């Protein structure tokens, strides 16, 4: 039957009729409303005809945003439903206002207020105007903990990725309130407590309220730590007939009496699983059964080994990798297609993939295979940007002010390769470097790579020369076991050592007098080279002048290191040992063999008290060594001494230049502790230490055929050309204290050390400062 | 410091293998031995159960094969066991695989595009 | 972080002044769009058609514009928009003469986003489905011919992925995984350009396992179907010498090293 359309101005009748095909009037009404074009529709039957009368929505002329600075108008436009020249509806605009408020809250501006205005125009159109007052950035102002006795709130905060707003908040966005991030932080907290024996730990409540006065969010986390558990009786129970449980005991990483540590339990599971698999039981499953006894504070752990279902992996599907290549992900799996399915090994792979840092999310799931004893493993990953552009600045008494700009990419072209380029500029040194690493060279777990560098350093503060080192290194890292790694390297570099000889820095004017500056009149009876006062205005020692010029060094070497530190940045437990061995002389100008070693042992004495013992040593073999090839040591061996401040010195030179030595050894003991009285929130820690060590054995040249042979010489004003070396084996020692501050600008360290024993010409430096930030 | 050998692929159970005798139907073999690692390329007359023992002398060397066994079960036309063959490590021929590969298409990830797209979310390929 | 933008002084907000935007009739928008298309200015064309669709939704002009907008998006490499608009056009008028073209544009939008074989091939799978739809629903349309050709290219791509993973496992001497991957190519992708290499790799894997009879079968199938293929030449040499003669000199250890880092 024919349809009469009334009340339409803009929408043509044909279109309305094409939508009025519904069987019942009510159906037609619903269809027409669904188009969103009409504010009201009524459908009635009159005689044979269906009468449809509509009232069209007004049409929006323009959608305008006012007062928005941080979020651009086109960004906001994409968020709202009301569009220019689209239908206008009051409900829609209100929904848009709420939507805009959410957008601002998520971008860290909880204080923003959004209101809407409708401006009618002559041609029946309307303008929709959204007025925005963005307000200040509202990050997380405070994260408060209550119920935490075992660990300071500061330490708990360190575990979280969300940080509190401070001076630097305009630089970072980790203080933006993001509920998902808070949720994942709570999981990090739980894992932290489980690692330190608090098996009953739970987060009682976590409420976040918006505080107008503070202009941000206050996060209150109430925790119930429960008691600290130690490991009670540990046992292995094998339900597989011919697997003897006792043989597996050696694999268990949790021993009775230790503090309960959930990570050790997981490591034990993996170790037992691998052991059982190697006995041919690839399907065995290992489950921990914990028996918690709150009264005694002991957790008995029984590792139950039982036969799992005989299921093989049919296929491993890797999905979602829009950037990382398939093999970069697949090679992190110890098991392949066709191998026995083993949950523990899957978790190990998931952990490895997360550690790569290439993915926002990694999820491994299974689905049944084509036959009952086959399973298909799906690995869903989500790539994340892995490029980093960072600017770092800092100051230290040794290097003065220094700034570095670096660009790094850890997943270059999705191949898992690491590329980094950096340029640094400072008061006393500047340089550029480029490095590349392929972590799976020749498809083996060999981290092969190369570095190119060019560094210019000005050592005139502690000696009298500047040098530029330019060259490259080829290196190959070979992991031997989980803890030990070997690093093979070959470096070829050229050093240009120059002795400044200007009016401001006349360090070579005895040999090359500066006209008009170095006095040239001769004092009674001495021949050339007798420019009085050329020594007193500071003169590089003969050995240094001998080393001046360009040298090529070509050395091969290896480093073996063993590392069980719990955290490389600030360790609390574990051992780090390193042996470095270099052989220079495959071509190049210097021939020497150099061996250095260092062992550091950390132990957490009681809560937050960390003790550290360190021994180090080094030895060089080779004769007629260049001065710059020898060891120049200072605070790195014994704190309280200036850089290059201890070791063999040039007795004939008024400033007693350091000449370097070929043998050194030393030790150090240090205890770090929180500073009492100061609120822990400041992040201040103190340390006291005692160092001792010595450097001796100068093996450079003694007599140099300088242009003027003045050796020995009696007149102190004239530079002798034969070296008299003060080389004492005395042990230098010092005691001191330091202040470590996790300041908003980055980690800062002040060291104050008083030398107890020093050799005659040693140069001391009681105070040392280093600090810097990168953002 | 080689780690203990780990079995990769099919976990062979000598007792189960002993039960597979000529004349046994395929269905029974399936119950005893489980799904084969793979089956012959042409027709379905031969089932292969492939297992390898590997050790890892050093982590960077990765696993190396110390033993390899292939059980081949040939079936007659009416899918009854005809013959059980056994290949060991010594049968394997050692040679270099050809390094040439058949070219494939698709947009390579170029350096410029990677820098621009970061996580590769924008719609330009 | 808003490091840079927080210092930006020019960043003032827009102040609202009521101003009537002249109303452009639907037909004119449509013709403007066509004009831009003629000048290959796909960006402005897709903007015109988008505003036509917004101003006069559900109108006959809008319906006509939709197919042109899909084409503009596609030519402007806005593949996601092209897919969305193409699918909307198909939903709105399934029987229109342009339906085949819309489906073809949707298929090609997926096709052009196919990444190299080492990355997620989800778009290849979607392209496969879309191209098959073009071939099945409009077999006689002018696009079916090209769709059939592109189908082979997409199958080559999916087969290529199976081969890459197969070679990964062959390299690690996990023969079970490698053989099953190559068998997948032989069973599901026998019409692709990867089939020759799949059969050749099967021969290599079975020979390395010592199962000579299977190696011979695979080599025979390869020889029978592709007698003059370089893969058969290598396989024949391998079977003759049982691996004693090197089949190709892939250069020194150094070239292998460079190749593994992706520079070779």
PDB file of C-alpha atoms in Angstrom, chain A residues 114-271:
ATOM      1  CA  UNK A 114      33.873  20.023  30.342  1.00  0.00           C
ATOM      2  CA  UNK A 115      30.567  21.738  29.577  1.00  0.00           C
ATOM      3  CA  UNK A 116      28.514  21.951  26.374  1.00  0.00           C
ATOM      4  CA  UNK A 117      26.613  24.823  24.783  1.00  0.00           C
ATOM      5  CA  UNK A 118      24.121  24.750  21.933  1.00  0.00           C
ATOM      6  CA  UNK A 119      24.084  27.858  19.692  1.00  0.00           C
ATOM      7  CA  UNK A 120      21.028  27.953  17.362  1.00  0.00           C
ATOM      8  CA  UNK A 121      21.646  29.567  13.952  1.00  0.00           C
ATOM      9  CA  UNK A 122      19.222  31.231  11.513  1.00  0.00           C
ATOM     10  CA  UNK A 123      19.051  28.368   8.982  1.00  0.00           C
ATOM     11  CA  UNK A 124      17.594  25.964  11.526  1.00  0.00           C
ATOM     12  CA  UNK A 125      21.041  24.592  12.231  1.00  0.00           C
ATOM     13  CA  UNK A 126      22.802  24.484  15.604  1.00  0.00           C
ATOM     14  CA  UNK A 127      26.456  24.742  16.679  1.00  0.00           C
ATOM     15  CA  UNK A 128      27.676  22.462  19.456  1.00  0.00           C
ATOM     16  CA  UNK A 129      30.412  24.099  21.545  1.00  0.00           C
ATOM     17  CA  UNK A 130      32.384  22.138  24.160  1.00  0.00           C
ATOM     18  CA  UNK A 131      34.023  24.457  26.728  1.00  0.00           C
ATOM     19  CA  UNK A 132      37.019  22.803  28.366  1.00  0.00           C
ATOM     20  CA  UNK A 133      38.982  23.989  31.393  1.00  0.00           C
ATOM     21  CA  UNK A 134      41.950  21.634  31.433  1.00  0.00           C
ATOM     22  CA  UNK A 135      43.371  22.540  34.840  1.00  0.00           C
ATOM     23  CA  UNK A 136      46.656  21.352  36.240  1.00  0.00           C
ATOM     24  CA  UNK A 137      48.146  17.942  35.627  1.00  0.00           C
ATOM     25  CA  UNK A 138      46.686  15.649  38.234  1.00  0.00           C
ATOM     26  CA  UNK A 139      49.039  12.812  38.732  1.00  0.00           C
ATOM     27  CA  UNK A 140      49.291  10.514  41.691  1.00  0.00           C
ATOM     28  CA  UNK A 141      50.204  12.911  44.470  1.00  0.00           C
ATOM     29  CA  UNK A 142      50.755  10.326  47.179  1.00  0.00           C
ATOM     30  CA  UNK A 143      50.977   6.566  47.533  1.00  0.00           C
ATOM     31  CA  UNK A 144      50.384   5.683  51.181  1.00  0.00           C
ATOM     32  CA  UNK A 145      50.796   2.268  52.690  1.00  0.00           C
ATOM     33  CA  UNK A 146      49.404   1.087  55.968  1.00  0.00           C
ATOM     34  CA  UNK A 147      49.846  -2.247  57.675  1.00  0.00           C
ATOM     35  CA  UNK A 148      53.413  -2.586  56.374  1.00  0.00           C
ATOM     36  CA  UNK A 149      55.846  -3.241  59.216  1.00  0.00           C
ATOM     37  CA  UNK A 150      58.365  -5.450  57.480  1.00  0.00           C
ATOM     38  CA  UNK A 151      59.276  -3.074  54.652  1.00  0.00           C
ATOM     39  CA  UNK A 152      59.307   0.730  54.472  1.00  0.00           C
ATOM     40  CA  UNK A 153      56.724   2.401  52.277  1.00  0.00           C
ATOM     41  CA  UNK A 154      59.656   3.800  50.297  1.00  0.00           C
ATOM     42  CA  UNK A 155      60.895   0.298  49.531  1.00  0.00           C
ATOM     43  CA  UNK A 156      57.380  -0.847  48.554  1.00  0.00           C
ATOM     44  CA  UNK A 157      57.071   2.189  46.332  1.00  0.00           C
ATOM     45  CA  UNK A 158      60.320   1.177  44.590  1.00  0.00           C
ATOM     46  CA  UNK A 159      58.587  -2.039  43.532  1.00  0.00           C
ATOM     47  CA  UNK A 160      55.767  -0.153  41.812  1.00  0.00           C
ATOM     48  CA  UNK A 161      55.839   1.283  38.281  1.00  0.00           C
ATOM     49  CA  UNK A 162      53.461   4.101  39.254  1.00  0.00           C
ATOM     50  CA  UNK A 163      55.426   6.930  40.854  1.00  0.00           C
ATOM     51  CA  UNK A 164      54.454  10.006  42.861  1.00  0.00           C
ATOM     52  CA  UNK A 165      54.367  13.425  41.215  1.00  0.00           C
ATOM     53  CA  UNK A 166      57.360  15.595  42.041  1.00  0.00           C
ATOM     54  CA  UNK A 167      59.458  18.334  40.471  1.00  0.00           C
ATOM     55  CA  UNK A 168      59.998  16.247  37.401  1.00  0.00           C
ATOM     56  CA  UNK A 169      56.387  15.323  36.689  1.00  0.00           C
ATOM     57  CA  UNK A 170      56.285  17.545  33.592  1.00  0.00           C
ATOM     58  CA  UNK A 171      58.972  15.217  32.224  1.00  0.00           C
ATOM     59  CA  UNK A 172      57.494  11.841  32.986  1.00  0.00           C
ATOM     60  CA  UNK A 173      54.069  10.212  32.775  1.00  0.00           C
ATOM     61  CA  UNK A 174      54.638   7.334  35.203  1.00  0.00           C
ATOM     62  CA  UNK A 175      52.789   9.460  37.774  1.00  0.00           C
ATOM     63  CA  UNK A 176      49.581   9.614  35.667  1.00  0.00           C
ATOM     64  CA  UNK A 177      46.793   7.787  37.502  1.00  0.00           C
ATOM     65  CA  UNK A 178      46.054   4.616  35.525  1.00  0.00           C
ATOM     66  CA  UNK A 179      43.902   1.978  37.287  1.00  0.00           C
ATOM     67  CA  UNK A 180      45.339  -0.895  35.191  1.00  0.00           C
ATOM     68  CA  UNK A 181      48.862   0.071  36.107  1.00  0.00           C
ATOM     69  CA  UNK A 182      47.929   0.223  39.801  1.00  0.00           C
ATOM     70  CA  UNK A 183      46.415  -3.273  39.511  1.00  0.00           C
ATOM     71  CA  UNK A 184      49.585  -4.692  37.939  1.00  0.00           C
ATOM     72  CA  UNK A 185      51.629  -2.870  40.619  1.00  0.00           C
ATOM     73  CA  UNK A 186      49.674  -4.682  43.328  1.00  0.00           C
ATOM     74  CA  UNK A 187      50.668  -7.962  41.685  1.00  0.00           C
ATOM     75  CA  UNK A 188      54.324  -6.827  41.756  1.00  0.00           C
ATOM     76  CA  UNK A 189      53.930  -6.092  45.481  1.00  0.00           C
ATOM     77  CA  UNK A 190      52.454  -9.546  46.113  1.00  0.00           C
ATOM     78  CA  UNK A 191      55.354 -11.202  44.297  1.00  0.00           C
ATOM     79  CA  UNK A 192      57.848  -9.034  46.256  1.00  0.00           C
ATOM     80  CA  UNK A 193      56.391 -10.148  49.597  1.00  0.00           C
ATOM     81  CA  UNK A 194      56.235 -13.799  48.464  1.00  0.00           C
ATOM     82  CA  UNK A 195      59.912 -13.556  47.674  1.00  0.00           C
ATOM     83  CA  UNK A 196      60.654 -12.434  51.227  1.00  0.00           C
ATOM     84  CA  UNK A 197      58.779 -15.045  53.202  1.00  0.00           C
ATOM     85  CA  UNK A 198      55.353 -13.457  53.628  1.00  0.00           C
ATOM     86  CA  UNK A 199      53.264 -16.315  52.287  1.00  0.00           C
ATOM     87  CA  UNK A 200      50.037 -14.955  53.841  1.00  0.00           C
ATOM     88  CA  UNK A 201      50.437 -11.496  52.284  1.00  0.00           C
ATOM     89  CA  UNK A 202      47.305  -9.979  50.825  1.00  0.00           C
ATOM     90  CA  UNK A 203      46.201  -6.496  49.814  1.00  0.00           C
ATOM     91  CA  UNK A 204      43.287  -5.682  52.100  1.00  0.00           C
ATOM     92  CA  UNK A 205      42.089  -2.630  50.231  1.00  0.00           C
ATOM     93  CA  UNK A 206      43.306  -0.214  47.630  1.00  0.00           C
ATOM     94  CA  UNK A 207      41.156   2.894  47.404  1.00  0.00           C
ATOM     95  CA  UNK A 208      42.007   5.871  45.277  1.00  0.00           C
ATOM     96  CA  UNK A 209      40.336   9.184  45.985  1.00  0.00           C
ATOM     97  CA  UNK A 210      40.664  12.441  44.143  1.00  0.00           C
ATOM     98  CA  UNK A 211      41.773  15.191  46.474  1.00  0.00           C
ATOM     99  CA  UNK A 212      40.894  18.678  45.248  1.00  0.00           C
ATOM    100  CA  UNK A 213      43.299  20.369  47.655  1.00  0.00           C
ATOM    101  CA  UNK A 214      46.284  18.210  46.684  1.00  0.00           C
ATOM    102  CA  UNK A 215      45.231  18.566  43.029  1.00  0.00           C
ATOM    103  CA  UNK A 216      45.682  14.885  42.378  1.00  0.00           C
ATOM    104  CA  UNK A 217      44.992  11.353  43.432  1.00  0.00           C
ATOM    105  CA  UNK A 218      45.797   9.853  46.813  1.00  0.00           C
ATOM    106  CA  UNK A 219      46.336   6.101  46.635  1.00  0.00           C
ATOM    107  CA  UNK A 220      45.838   4.330  49.962  1.00  0.00           C
ATOM    108  CA  UNK A 221      46.963   0.713  49.972  1.00  0.00           C
ATOM    109  CA  UNK A 222      46.194  -1.285  53.074  1.00  0.00           C
ATOM    110  CA  UNK A 223      48.190  -4.513  53.298  1.00  0.00           C
ATOM    111  CA  UNK A 224      48.017  -7.442  55.654  1.00  0.00           C
ATOM    112  CA  UNK A 225      51.533  -8.843  55.651  1.00  0.00           C
ATOM    113  CA  UNK A 226      50.802 -11.798  57.863  1.00  0.00           C
ATOM    114  CA  UNK A 227      53.767 -13.394  59.492  1.00  0.00           C
ATOM    115  CA  UNK A 228      57.132 -14.097  57.971  1.00  0.00           C
ATOM    116  CA  UNK A 229      57.585 -17.761  57.153  1.00  0.00           C
ATOM    117  CA  UNK A 230      60.724 -19.775  57.040  1.00  0.00           C
ATOM    118  CA  UNK A 231      61.019 -22.947  55.049  1.00  0.00           C
ATOM    119  CA  UNK A 232      60.155 -25.876  57.220  1.00  0.00           C
ATOM    120  CA  UNK A 233      60.756 -29.438  56.222  1.00  0.00           C
ATOM    121  CA  UNK A 234      61.461 -29.869  52.507  1.00  0.00           C
ATOM    122  CA  UNK A 235      60.722 -33.145  50.825  1.00  0.00           C
ATOM    123  CA  UNK A 236      60.453 -34.633  47.351  1.00  0.00           C
ATOM    124  CA  UNK A 237      57.834 -37.291  46.769  1.00  0.00           C
ATOM    125  CA  UNK A 238      57.876 -39.253  43.532  1.00  0.00           C
ATOM    126  CA  UNK A 239      54.735 -41.019  42.391  1.00  0.00           C
ATOM    127  CA  UNK A 240      56.559 -42.396  39.374  1.00  0.00           C
ATOM    128  CA  UNK A 241      57.725 -45.892  40.272  1.00  0.00           C
ATOM    129  CA  UNK A 242      61.275 -45.950  39.064  1.00  0.00           C
ATOM    130  CA  UNK A 243      62.159 -42.361  39.874  1.00  0.00           C
ATOM    131  CA  UNK A 244      63.872 -42.232  43.234  1.00  0.00           C
ATOM    132  CA  UNK A 245      62.891 -39.031  45.039  1.00  0.00           C
ATOM    133  CA  UNK A 246      66.219 -38.745  46.832  1.00  0.00           C
ATOM    134  CA  UNK A 247      68.145 -38.197  43.615  1.00  0.00           C
ATOM    135  CA  UNK A 248      65.991 -35.135  42.990  1.00  0.00           C
ATOM    136  CA  UNK A 249      66.743 -33.545  46.358  1.00  0.00           C
ATOM    137  CA  UNK A 250      69.935 -31.991  45.003  1.00  0.00           C
ATOM    138  CA  UNK A 251      67.822 -29.976  42.558  1.00  0.00           C
ATOM    139  CA  UNK A 252      65.759 -28.306  45.271  1.00  0.00           C
ATOM    140  CA  UNK A 253      66.643 -24.642  45.755  1.00  0.00           C
ATOM    141  CA  UNK A 254      64.627 -24.198  48.965  1.00  0.00           C
ATOM    142  CA  UNK A 255      66.321 -25.533  52.082  1.00  0.00           C
ATOM    143  CA  UNK A 256      64.945 -25.801  55.624  1.00  0.00           C
ATOM    144  CA  UNK A 257      65.584 -22.683  57.719  1.00  0.00           C
ATOM    145  CA  UNK A 258      65.822 -20.269  54.781  1.00  0.00           C
ATOM    146  CA  UNK A 259      63.270 -17.482  54.485  1.00  0.00           C
ATOM    147  CA  UNK A 260      60.415 -18.777  52.307  1.00  0.00           C
ATOM    148  CA  UNK A 261      60.907 -17.464  48.744  1.00  0.00           C
ATOM    149  CA  UNK A 262      58.251 -18.181  46.093  1.00  0.00           C
ATOM    150  CA  UNK A 263      60.764 -17.644  43.283  1.00  0.00           C
ATOM    151  CA  UNK A 264      63.071 -20.314  44.698  1.00  0.00           C
ATOM    152  CA  UNK A 265      60.100 -22.702  44.726  1.00  0.00           C
ATOM    153  CA  UNK A 266      59.472 -21.963  41.030  1.00  0.00           C
ATOM    154  CA  UNK A 267      63.185 -22.412  40.214  1.00  0.00           C
ATOM    155  CA  UNK A 268      63.104 -25.752  42.061  1.00  0.00           C
ATOM    156  CA  UNK A 269      60.087 -26.845  39.997  1.00  0.00           C
ATOM    157  CA  UNK A 270      61.987 -26.114  36.789  1.00  0.00           C
ATOM    158  CA  UNK A 271      65.160 -27.842  37.971  1.00  0.00           C
TER     159      UNK A 271
END
